[in-house]
Coordinates of C-alpha atoms in Angstrom, one line a residue:
Chain A
M1 CA 50.5 27.4 54.0
S2 CA 51.8 24.5 51.9
Y3 CA 51.1 22.9 48.5
L4 CA 48.8 20.4 50.3
D5 CA 46.8 23.2 52.0
H6 CA 45.9 24.5 48.5
I7 CA 44.8 21.0 47.4
R8 CA 42.7 20.7 50.5
A9 CA 41.2 24.2 50.0
C10 CA 40.2 23.3 46.5
N11 CA 38.6 20.1 47.8
N12 CA 36.6 21.4 50.6
L13 CA 33.2 20.2 49.2
D14 CA 31.4 18.2 52.0
L15 CA 28.8 16.1 50.2
M16 CA 26.8 15.7 53.5
G17 CA 25.4 19.1 52.9
F18 CA 24.3 18.4 49.3
V19 CA 21.8 16.2 47.4
P20 CA 22.4 14.7 44.0
F21 CA 20.9 16.6 41.0
K22 CA 19.7 14.3 38.2
V23 CA 18.6 14.8 34.6
S24 CA 17.2 11.9 32.6
G25 CA 18.2 9.4 35.2
S26 CA 21.9 10.6 35.2
H27 CA 23.6 12.1 38.2
V28 CA 25.0 15.4 36.9
G29 CA 25.2 17.8 39.9
W30 CA 25.1 18.4 43.7
I31 CA 22.6 20.9 45.1
R32 CA 23.1 22.4 48.6
R33 CA 20.4 21.2 51.0
D34 CA 19.3 24.7 51.9
N35 CA 18.9 25.5 48.2
V36 CA 16.6 22.6 47.5
R37 CA 13.5 24.5 48.6
H38 CA 14.0 27.0 45.7
L39 CA 13.5 24.1 43.3
A40 CA 10.9 22.2 45.3
A41 CA 8.8 25.4 45.0
R42 CA 8.8 24.9 41.2
G43 CA 7.1 21.5 40.9
D44 CA 6.3 22.4 37.2
V45 CA 10.0 21.9 36.4
F46 CA 11.7 19.8 39.2
E47 CA 10.7 16.8 41.2
A48 CA 12.1 15.0 44.3
D49 CA 13.4 11.6 43.2
G50 CA 14.3 9.4 46.2
G51 CA 16.7 11.8 48.0
C52 CA 17.6 13.5 44.8
I53 CA 16.3 16.5 42.9
A54 CA 15.6 15.9 39.2
V55 CA 14.3 17.8 36.2
L56 CA 10.8 16.5 35.7
S57 CA 11.0 13.4 33.5
T58 CA 8.1 14.7 31.4
I59 CA 10.4 17.6 30.2
D60 CA 12.3 15.3 28.0
T61 CA 14.0 17.2 25.2
F62 CA 17.2 19.2 25.1
E63 CA 15.3 22.4 24.1
D64 CA 12.5 22.0 26.7
R65 CA 14.9 21.3 29.6
T66 CA 17.1 24.2 28.6
S67 CA 14.2 26.7 28.4
A68 CA 12.3 25.4 31.5
V69 CA 15.4 25.6 33.7
A70 CA 16.5 28.9 32.2
E71 CA 13.3 30.5 33.3
V72 CA 13.7 29.2 36.9
V73 CA 17.4 30.5 36.9
R74 CA 16.2 33.9 35.7
E75 CA 13.8 34.1 38.6
L76 CA 16.4 32.9 41.1
S77 CA 18.8 35.5 39.7
L78 CA 16.3 38.3 40.1
S79 CA 15.8 37.3 43.8
G80 CA 19.5 37.2 44.4
V81 CA 19.7 33.4 45.0
V82 CA 21.9 32.9 41.9
P83 CA 24.5 35.5 40.8
K84 CA 23.9 37.9 37.9
P85 CA 23.8 36.1 34.5
R86 CA 27.1 36.2 32.5
D87 CA 25.2 35.5 29.3
E88 CA 27.2 32.4 28.6
V89 CA 25.8 28.8 28.7
Y90 CA 27.5 25.7 29.9
P91 CA 26.6 22.1 28.9
V92 CA 25.0 19.7 31.4
A93 CA 26.1 16.3 30.4
E94 CA 27.2 12.9 31.7
D95 CA 30.6 13.6 30.2
I96 CA 32.2 16.4 28.2
N97 CA 32.2 14.1 25.1
R98 CA 28.6 13.2 25.4
S99 CA 25.6 15.2 24.0
P100 CA 24.4 17.5 26.7
F101 CA 21.0 17.0 28.3
M102 CA 20.6 20.8 28.4
L103 CA 22.4 24.1 28.8
I104 CA 22.5 26.2 31.9
E105 CA 23.6 29.8 32.4
R106 CA 27.2 29.9 33.6
S107 CA 26.4 31.8 36.8
A108 CA 24.0 29.1 37.9
I109 CA 26.4 26.2 37.4
P110 CA 27.6 26.1 41.0
F111 CA 24.0 26.4 42.3
F112 CA 23.3 23.1 40.5
G113 CA 26.7 21.7 41.3
V114 CA 27.3 20.7 37.7
R115 CA 30.8 20.0 36.6
A116 CA 32.3 23.0 34.7
S117 CA 35.4 22.6 32.6
G118 CA 37.9 25.3 31.8
V119 CA 41.2 25.8 30.1
H120 CA 44.3 27.2 32.0
M121 CA 47.5 28.1 30.3
N122 CA 50.9 28.6 31.9
G123 CA 53.1 30.7 29.6
Y124 CA 56.8 30.2 30.3
V125 CA 60.2 31.4 29.0
R126 CA 63.5 29.6 29.1
L127 CA 66.2 32.1 30.3
S128 CA 69.8 31.4 31.0
D129 CA 69.0 31.2 34.7
G130 CA 66.1 28.7 34.2
L131 CA 62.4 28.7 33.6
H132 CA 60.4 31.9 34.2
M133 CA 56.6 31.9 34.2
W134 CA 54.2 34.7 33.2
V135 CA 51.7 35.4 36.0
A136 CA 48.6 37.5 35.6
R137 CA 46.9 39.7 38.2
R138 CA 43.1 39.7 37.7
A139 CA 41.4 43.0 37.2
H140 CA 40.3 44.8 40.4
D141 CA 36.8 45.2 39.0
K142 CA 36.4 41.6 37.9
M143 CA 33.2 40.0 39.3
T144 CA 35.0 36.9 40.6
Y145 CA 38.3 36.9 42.6
P146 CA 39.2 40.5 41.8
G147 CA 42.9 41.4 42.2
M148 CA 44.1 37.9 42.7
L149 CA 46.9 36.3 40.9
D150 CA 46.1 34.0 38.0
N151 CA 47.6 31.8 35.3
M152 CA 48.7 33.7 32.3
V153 CA 45.5 32.9 30.3
A154 CA 42.5 31.0 31.5
G155 CA 38.8 30.7 30.7
G156 CA 35.7 28.7 31.2
Q157 CA 34.9 26.1 28.5
P158 CA 31.6 27.2 26.9
H159 CA 29.3 24.9 24.9
G160 CA 30.2 24.4 21.2
L161 CA 33.9 25.3 21.2
G162 CA 37.0 23.0 21.1
F163 CA 39.4 23.2 24.0
R164 CA 42.3 24.3 21.7
E165 CA 40.1 26.7 19.8
N166 CA 38.9 28.2 23.1
M167 CA 42.5 28.3 24.4
I168 CA 43.8 30.2 21.4
K169 CA 40.9 32.6 21.5
E170 CA 41.5 33.4 25.1
C171 CA 45.3 33.8 24.4
G172 CA 44.4 36.6 22.0
E173 CA 41.6 38.2 24.1
E174 CA 43.4 38.1 27.5
A175 CA 47.1 38.5 26.7
G176 CA 47.3 39.7 23.1
I177 CA 49.2 36.5 22.1
P178 CA 49.0 36.3 18.3
E179 CA 47.7 33.1 16.8
R180 CA 51.1 32.2 15.2
I181 CA 52.5 31.9 18.8
A182 CA 49.3 30.7 20.5
E183 CA 49.0 27.7 18.1
N184 CA 52.0 26.2 20.0
V185 CA 49.9 25.7 23.1
T186 CA 50.4 22.1 24.3
P187 CA 47.8 20.1 26.2
V188 CA 49.4 18.5 29.2
G189 CA 46.6 16.9 31.2
F190 CA 44.0 18.3 33.6
I191 CA 43.3 18.8 37.3
D192 CA 40.2 17.8 39.1
Y193 CA 38.8 19.2 42.4
A194 CA 35.6 19.4 44.3
H195 CA 35.2 22.9 45.7
E196 CA 32.4 24.5 47.8
S197 CA 31.8 28.2 48.0
A198 CA 28.9 30.5 48.8
D199 CA 27.5 29.9 45.3
G200 CA 27.3 26.2 45.7
A201 CA 29.4 23.2 44.5
K202 CA 32.2 23.4 42.0
P203 CA 33.2 19.8 41.0
D204 CA 35.4 21.2 38.2
R205 CA 37.9 20.0 35.7
Q206 CA 40.5 22.4 34.4
Y207 CA 42.4 21.3 31.2
C208 CA 46.0 22.5 31.5
Y209 CA 48.1 23.8 28.6
D210 CA 51.8 24.9 28.5
L211 CA 53.0 27.6 26.1
E212 CA 56.7 28.2 25.7
L213 CA 57.1 31.9 24.7
P214 CA 59.9 33.7 22.9
Q215 CA 62.2 35.5 25.4
D216 CA 61.3 38.9 23.8
F217 CA 57.5 38.3 23.9
V218 CA 55.6 40.6 26.2
P219 CA 51.9 40.1 26.8
V220 CA 49.4 42.9 26.3
I221 CA 46.3 43.7 28.3
V222 CA 43.5 43.5 25.8
D223 CA 40.1 42.9 27.2
G224 CA 40.5 44.4 30.7
E225 CA 40.2 41.0 32.5
V226 CA 43.8 41.4 33.7
D227 CA 45.5 44.4 35.4
E228 CA 49.1 43.4 34.9
F229 CA 51.4 40.6 33.7
M230 CA 54.6 39.7 35.5
L231 CA 57.5 37.4 34.5
W232 CA 58.7 35.6 37.6
P233 CA 61.5 33.0 38.1
L234 CA 59.8 29.6 38.6
A235 CA 61.1 29.5 42.2
R236 CA 59.3 32.7 43.0
V237 CA 56.0 31.4 41.5
A238 CA 56.5 28.2 43.6
E239 CA 57.2 30.2 46.7
V240 CA 54.1 32.4 46.3
V241 CA 52.0 29.3 45.8
R242 CA 53.4 27.5 48.7
E243 CA 53.5 30.4 51.2
T244 CA 50.5 32.6 50.3
G245 CA 46.9 32.6 49.2
D246 CA 47.6 35.3 46.5
F247 CA 46.6 33.1 43.6
K248 CA 42.9 32.4 42.8
F249 CA 42.2 29.0 44.5
N250 CA 42.3 26.7 41.5
C251 CA 45.3 28.4 39.8
N252 CA 47.5 27.0 42.6
L253 CA 46.7 23.4 41.4
V254 CA 47.4 24.3 37.8
I255 CA 50.8 25.6 38.8
I256 CA 51.5 22.6 41.1
N257 CA 50.8 20.4 38.0
F258 CA 53.4 22.5 36.1
L259 CA 55.9 22.2 38.9
I260 CA 55.5 18.4 38.9
R261 CA 55.8 18.0 35.2
H262 CA 58.9 20.2 34.9
G263 CA 60.8 18.5 37.6
F264 CA 60.6 21.4 40.1
L265 CA 59.1 19.1 42.7
D266 CA 61.3 16.1 43.5
P267 CA 60.3 12.8 45.3
D268 CA 63.7 12.8 47.0
T269 CA 63.2 16.2 48.7
E270 CA 59.4 16.9 48.8
P271 CA 58.0 14.8 51.7
D272 CA 54.4 15.3 50.4
Y273 CA 55.2 14.3 46.8
V274 CA 52.9 11.4 46.7
E275 CA 50.0 13.2 48.3
I276 CA 50.6 16.3 46.1
C277 CA 50.6 14.4 42.8
S278 CA 47.6 12.2 43.8
G279 CA 45.8 15.3 45.1
L280 CA 45.4 16.8 41.7
H281 CA 42.9 14.1 40.7
C282 CA 41.7 12.9 44.1
R283 CA 38.0 13.8 43.6
G284 CA 37.4 13.3 39.9
N285 CA 34.8 10.6 40.4
L286 CA 31.9 12.5 42.1
F287 CA 29.4 11.4 39.5
R288 CA 30.0 7.7 39.2
Chain P
M1 CA 44.0 -2.9 21.9
S2 CA 43.7 0.7 23.1
Y3 CA 45.4 2.9 25.7
L4 CA 42.5 2.1 28.1
D5 CA 43.0 -1.7 27.6
H6 CA 46.6 -1.3 29.0
I7 CA 45.3 0.7 32.0
R8 CA 42.7 -2.0 32.6
A9 CA 45.3 -4.8 32.2
C10 CA 47.6 -3.1 34.8
N11 CA 44.6 -2.7 37.1
N12 CA 43.3 -6.3 37.0
L13 CA 43.7 -6.9 40.8
D14 CA 40.4 -8.2 42.2
L15 CA 40.6 -7.7 45.9
M16 CA 37.8 -10.3 46.5
G17 CA 40.5 -12.9 46.1
F18 CA 42.8 -11.4 48.6
V19 CA 43.0 -10.7 52.3
P20 CA 44.8 -7.8 53.9
F21 CA 48.3 -8.3 55.3
K22 CA 49.2 -6.3 58.4
V23 CA 52.3 -5.5 60.3
S24 CA 52.2 -3.7 63.6
G25 CA 48.5 -2.8 63.0
S26 CA 49.1 -1.2 59.6
H27 CA 47.7 -2.5 56.4
V28 CA 50.7 -3.0 54.1
G29 CA 49.8 -5.8 51.7
W30 CA 47.3 -8.1 50.1
I31 CA 47.7 -11.9 50.2
R32 CA 45.9 -14.2 47.8
R33 CA 43.3 -16.4 49.6
D34 CA 44.9 -19.7 48.4
N35 CA 48.3 -18.6 49.7
V36 CA 47.1 -17.9 53.2
R37 CA 47.5 -21.5 54.2
H38 CA 51.3 -21.3 53.7
L39 CA 51.4 -18.6 56.3
A40 CA 48.8 -20.1 58.6
A41 CA 51.0 -23.2 58.8
R42 CA 53.7 -20.9 60.4
G43 CA 51.9 -19.9 63.6
D44 CA 55.3 -19.0 65.1
V45 CA 55.6 -16.0 62.7
F46 CA 52.0 -15.2 61.5
E47 CA 48.6 -14.9 63.0
A48 CA 45.0 -14.5 61.8
D49 CA 43.7 -11.1 62.8
G50 CA 40.0 -10.7 62.1
G51 CA 40.0 -11.6 58.4
C52 CA 43.6 -10.4 58.0
I53 CA 46.9 -12.1 58.2
A54 CA 49.5 -10.3 60.4
V55 CA 53.0 -10.8 61.5
L56 CA 52.8 -11.9 65.2
S57 CA 52.6 -8.8 67.4
T58 CA 55.1 -10.4 69.7
I59 CA 57.7 -10.1 66.9
D60 CA 58.0 -6.4 67.4
T61 CA 61.3 -5.1 66.1
F62 CA 62.5 -4.3 62.6
E63 CA 65.3 -6.9 62.8
D64 CA 63.2 -9.7 64.3
R65 CA 60.4 -9.2 61.8
T66 CA 62.9 -9.1 58.9
S67 CA 64.7 -12.3 59.9
A68 CA 61.5 -14.3 60.9
V69 CA 59.8 -13.5 57.6
A70 CA 63.0 -14.1 55.6
E71 CA 63.2 -17.6 57.0
V72 CA 59.6 -18.3 55.9
V73 CA 60.3 -16.8 52.5
R74 CA 63.4 -19.0 52.1
E75 CA 61.3 -22.1 52.8
L76 CA 58.5 -21.0 50.4
S77 CA 61.1 -20.3 47.8
L78 CA 62.6 -23.8 48.1
S79 CA 59.1 -25.4 47.8
G80 CA 58.5 -23.2 44.7
V81 CA 55.6 -21.2 46.2
V82 CA 57.7 -18.0 45.9
P83 CA 60.0 -17.3 42.9
K84 CA 63.8 -17.7 43.3
P85 CA 65.4 -15.0 45.4
R86 CA 66.9 -12.0 43.6
D87 CA 69.1 -11.2 46.6
E88 CA 67.6 -7.7 46.9
V89 CA 65.4 -6.5 49.7
Y90 CA 62.5 -4.1 49.6
P91 CA 61.1 -2.1 52.4
V92 CA 57.6 -2.8 53.9
A93 CA 56.3 0.5 55.2
E94 CA 53.1 2.5 55.6
D95 CA 54.6 4.9 53.1
I96 CA 57.9 5.3 51.2
N97 CA 58.8 8.2 53.4
R98 CA 58.2 6.3 56.7
S99 CA 60.6 4.0 58.5
P100 CA 59.9 0.5 57.3
F101 CA 58.5 -2.2 59.6
M102 CA 60.8 -4.8 58.0
L103 CA 62.5 -5.8 54.8
I104 CA 61.3 -8.6 52.4
E105 CA 63.2 -10.3 49.6
R106 CA 62.1 -8.7 46.3
S107 CA 60.9 -11.9 44.7
A108 CA 58.4 -12.4 47.6
I109 CA 57.0 -8.9 47.4
P110 CA 54.0 -9.9 45.2
F111 CA 53.3 -12.9 47.4
F112 CA 52.7 -10.5 50.3
G113 CA 51.1 -7.9 48.0
V114 CA 53.3 -5.2 49.4
R115 CA 53.6 -2.0 47.3
A116 CA 56.8 -1.9 45.4
S117 CA 58.2 1.3 44.0
G118 CA 60.4 1.6 40.9
V119 CA 62.0 4.3 38.7
H120 CA 61.2 4.4 34.9
M121 CA 63.0 6.7 32.5
N122 CA 62.0 7.7 29.0
G123 CA 64.9 8.9 27.1
Y124 CA 64.0 11.2 24.2
V125 CA 65.7 13.2 21.4
R126 CA 64.4 16.3 19.6
L127 CA 64.9 15.8 15.9
S128 CA 63.8 18.2 13.1
D129 CA 60.8 16.0 12.5
G130 CA 59.7 15.9 16.2
L131 CA 60.4 13.9 19.3
H132 CA 61.9 10.4 19.1
M133 CA 62.0 8.0 22.1
W134 CA 64.6 5.4 22.9
V135 CA 62.9 2.0 23.4
A136 CA 64.7 -1.0 25.0
R137 CA 64.1 -4.7 24.3
R138 CA 64.5 -6.8 27.5
A139 CA 67.1 -9.6 27.3
H140 CA 65.6 -12.9 26.1
D141 CA 67.1 -14.7 29.1
K142 CA 65.8 -12.2 31.7
M143 CA 63.8 -13.9 34.5
T144 CA 60.8 -11.6 34.1
Y145 CA 59.1 -10.5 30.9
P146 CA 61.9 -11.7 28.6
G147 CA 62.1 -10.2 25.1
M148 CA 59.4 -7.6 25.8
L149 CA 59.8 -3.9 25.0
D150 CA 60.7 -1.6 27.9
N151 CA 61.3 2.0 28.8
M152 CA 64.9 3.0 28.1
V153 CA 66.0 2.5 31.7
A154 CA 64.0 1.2 34.6
G155 CA 64.6 -0.5 37.9
G156 CA 63.0 -1.4 41.2
Q157 CA 63.5 1.0 44.1
P158 CA 65.6 -0.9 46.7
H159 CA 65.9 0.0 50.4
G160 CA 68.4 2.7 51.3
L161 CA 68.9 4.5 47.9
G162 CA 67.4 7.8 46.8
F163 CA 65.2 7.8 43.7
R164 CA 67.5 10.0 41.7
E165 CA 70.6 8.1 42.9
N166 CA 69.0 4.9 41.8
M167 CA 67.9 6.3 38.5
I168 CA 71.4 7.6 37.7
K169 CA 72.9 4.3 38.7
E170 CA 70.5 2.4 36.5
C171 CA 71.2 4.8 33.6
G172 CA 74.8 3.7 33.8
E173 CA 74.3 0.0 34.3
E174 CA 71.5 -0.6 31.8
A175 CA 72.3 1.9 29.0
G176 CA 75.8 3.2 29.5
I177 CA 74.6 6.7 30.0
P178 CA 77.5 8.7 31.6
E179 CA 76.7 10.5 34.8
R180 CA 77.2 14.0 33.2
I181 CA 74.2 13.2 31.0
A182 CA 72.2 11.1 33.4
E183 CA 72.3 13.9 36.0
N184 CA 69.8 15.7 33.8
V185 CA 67.0 13.2 34.6
T186 CA 63.9 15.1 35.5
P187 CA 61.3 13.7 37.9
V188 CA 57.8 14.2 36.3
G189 CA 55.4 12.4 38.6
F190 CA 54.4 8.7 39.0
I191 CA 51.9 6.2 37.9
D192 CA 49.9 3.9 40.2
Y193 CA 48.3 0.6 39.4
A194 CA 47.0 -2.5 41.1
H195 CA 48.1 -5.6 39.2
E196 CA 47.5 -9.3 39.8
S197 CA 49.7 -12.1 38.3
A198 CA 50.6 -15.7 39.1
D199 CA 53.0 -14.4 41.8
G200 CA 50.3 -12.4 43.7
A201 CA 49.4 -8.8 43.9
K202 CA 51.4 -5.8 42.6
P203 CA 49.9 -2.6 43.9
D204 CA 52.9 -0.7 42.6
R205 CA 54.0 2.9 42.1
Q206 CA 56.5 3.8 39.4
Y207 CA 58.3 7.1 39.6
C208 CA 58.6 8.6 36.1
Y209 CA 61.6 10.5 34.8
D210 CA 62.3 12.2 31.5
L211 CA 65.8 12.5 30.0
E212 CA 66.4 14.6 26.9
L213 CA 69.4 13.1 25.2
P214 CA 71.8 14.7 22.7
Q215 CA 71.0 13.8 19.1
D216 CA 74.3 11.9 18.7
F217 CA 74.1 9.9 21.9
V218 CA 73.7 6.1 21.4
P219 CA 73.0 3.9 24.4
V220 CA 75.3 0.9 25.1
I221 CA 74.3 -2.5 26.4
V222 CA 76.2 -2.8 29.6
D223 CA 74.8 -5.4 32.1
G224 CA 73.0 -7.7 29.7
E225 CA 69.5 -6.8 31.0
V226 CA 68.7 -5.4 27.5
D227 CA 69.1 -7.0 24.1
E228 CA 68.8 -3.8 22.0
F229 CA 67.9 -0.1 22.0
M230 CA 65.9 1.4 19.2
L231 CA 65.2 5.1 18.5
W232 CA 61.6 5.5 17.3
P233 CA 59.5 8.5 16.3
L234 CA 57.0 9.2 19.1
A235 CA 54.1 8.3 16.8
R236 CA 55.5 4.8 16.3
V237 CA 56.0 4.3 20.1
A238 CA 52.4 5.5 20.6
E239 CA 51.1 3.2 17.9
V240 CA 52.9 0.1 19.3
V241 CA 51.5 0.9 22.8
R242 CA 48.0 1.5 21.4
E243 CA 47.9 -1.5 19.1
T244 CA 50.0 -4.2 20.7
G245 CA 51.0 -5.9 23.9
D246 CA 54.7 -5.8 23.0
F247 CA 55.7 -3.6 25.9
K248 CA 56.0 -5.0 29.4
F249 CA 52.6 -4.3 31.0
N250 CA 53.5 -1.3 33.2
C251 CA 55.8 0.4 30.7
N252 CA 52.7 1.2 28.6
L253 CA 51.4 3.4 31.4
V254 CA 54.8 5.2 31.8
I255 CA 54.7 6.0 28.1
I256 CA 51.0 7.1 28.2
N257 CA 52.1 9.5 31.0
F258 CA 54.8 10.8 28.6
L259 CA 52.3 11.2 25.8
I260 CA 50.0 13.2 28.0
R261 CA 52.7 15.5 29.3
H262 CA 54.2 16.2 25.9
G263 CA 50.9 17.0 24.2
F264 CA 50.8 13.9 22.0
L265 CA 47.3 13.1 23.4
D266 CA 44.8 15.9 23.0
P267 CA 41.5 16.3 24.7
D268 CA 40.0 17.6 21.4
T269 CA 40.8 14.4 19.5
E270 CA 41.2 11.6 22.0
P271 CA 37.7 10.5 23.1
D272 CA 39.1 8.6 26.1
Y273 CA 41.3 11.5 27.3
V274 CA 39.7 11.9 30.8
E275 CA 39.7 8.2 31.5
I276 CA 43.2 7.8 30.3
C277 CA 44.6 10.6 32.4
S278 CA 42.6 9.6 35.5
G279 CA 43.5 5.9 34.9
L280 CA 47.2 6.4 35.7
H281 CA 46.3 7.1 39.3
C282 CA 43.0 5.3 39.8
R283 CA 44.0 2.8 42.3
G284 CA 46.6 4.5 44.4
N285 CA 44.7 4.2 47.6
L286 CA 44.6 0.5 48.3
F287 CA 46.0 0.8 51.8
R288 CA 43.9 3.6 53.3

């Protein structure tokens, strides 16, 4: 494997197999062609719109769209087309700063190929022999990517919460980081990718945060999302990213972003430097 | 002005006014339509190639291309079409890591619209009231962008020198930073833009470096490229970038990259966050 292999794996979405999903004239998602029939069967909520699938234009308020689509999602979930609900809703909007057209249950977001956002935090420690990074192992009974390596703290970005607020909340819930330490989280950019999995399309954006931790701080397993935390020298983290598929797919990109910003990757010695740096944002414009 | 205005100003290249420039079948530059006649007049060196201008395929070695084009450049320079030579050569290649097809005098690089690379370093100091950044004012008699604000140290990337080697050399020459300090320069990524000016096209890539400086370090004017150095609180640097056109056009983007990586820009409070982050790489693929 290589850094670029992870970037390619995250960007495996082949749009030829998908049709645009529109709400109120705006392109907000990508639906897999073989899933279109599930929506076409619900002409009371969806309509074909010149090669696209759209929410019926007559369903024209935030509340009506949200409840009409939620009912279809419930049905698709019962018949196993969409994963079990996670009882969390995500906004469907033209942009994260714009008022959403509606909300959709988190587990159905890939089915509609709507962009989800999340927050990922790399916690690190400066030791005498250089930077060390805290790595998490996801719980073995977690619904998604069980047992895989993960960034120290990460979570989806639900509707109605600020990024920082969400990040600090997750720091407490996932790693027992007290607020007085978590409030030092620093926003450092984001990564974009366009992934495709059995669930559908994930044209996602993960907002990246760094948190420098005191040398004596040890994270605590709080909510059972994580099985263990390990403090690794940055070179080991980089090696595991580069050589293995042990990290959950998108965490590799968040770590690569860290390696770039902290000077661990060097344009003089890394032959793929330009492609690696460019690759963290290469497919951010799927909805323009 | 705004951060986005600077990103737009750096990306003002309108390809409709340019034709591709090719060497050995590879697309390596963009020549302004009204400049094509200067090359068409030299059928002993250039040829039209289906809407493109190319170096004659019969001139097929590195040395022959370099000397044939150099002679045309000398002529264009004497007649004022190309700026005065700077006696420095830049590589013309498919990619910075590939063997160049030829070398071209630096002052003619925009005429051919070849991608130039450079190194830009932001020197900063941690004081009790937060980060401060060293800002340079370019010499009033400098040929390009005289009197404008600049990153602490910056320079073009000539042929045959490593990035780091070049960066450390420039640190000494432009700001009197001794090697034992300059060797701490940290590569932190790059910015891409596609600029157009009177000289032609600048589809450039600037490799960014950070250097944390001791509190008591004061830069020294060495080679006369700089008139003065000023240590400003980061908030002031950000304000001058955001509100004015005082910095040389591309230095704004290097500073914006710094502001993102150091958490000065925040997705919770900066409404243009996504466009700003994406905008630093939006036109990196002009030659694919």
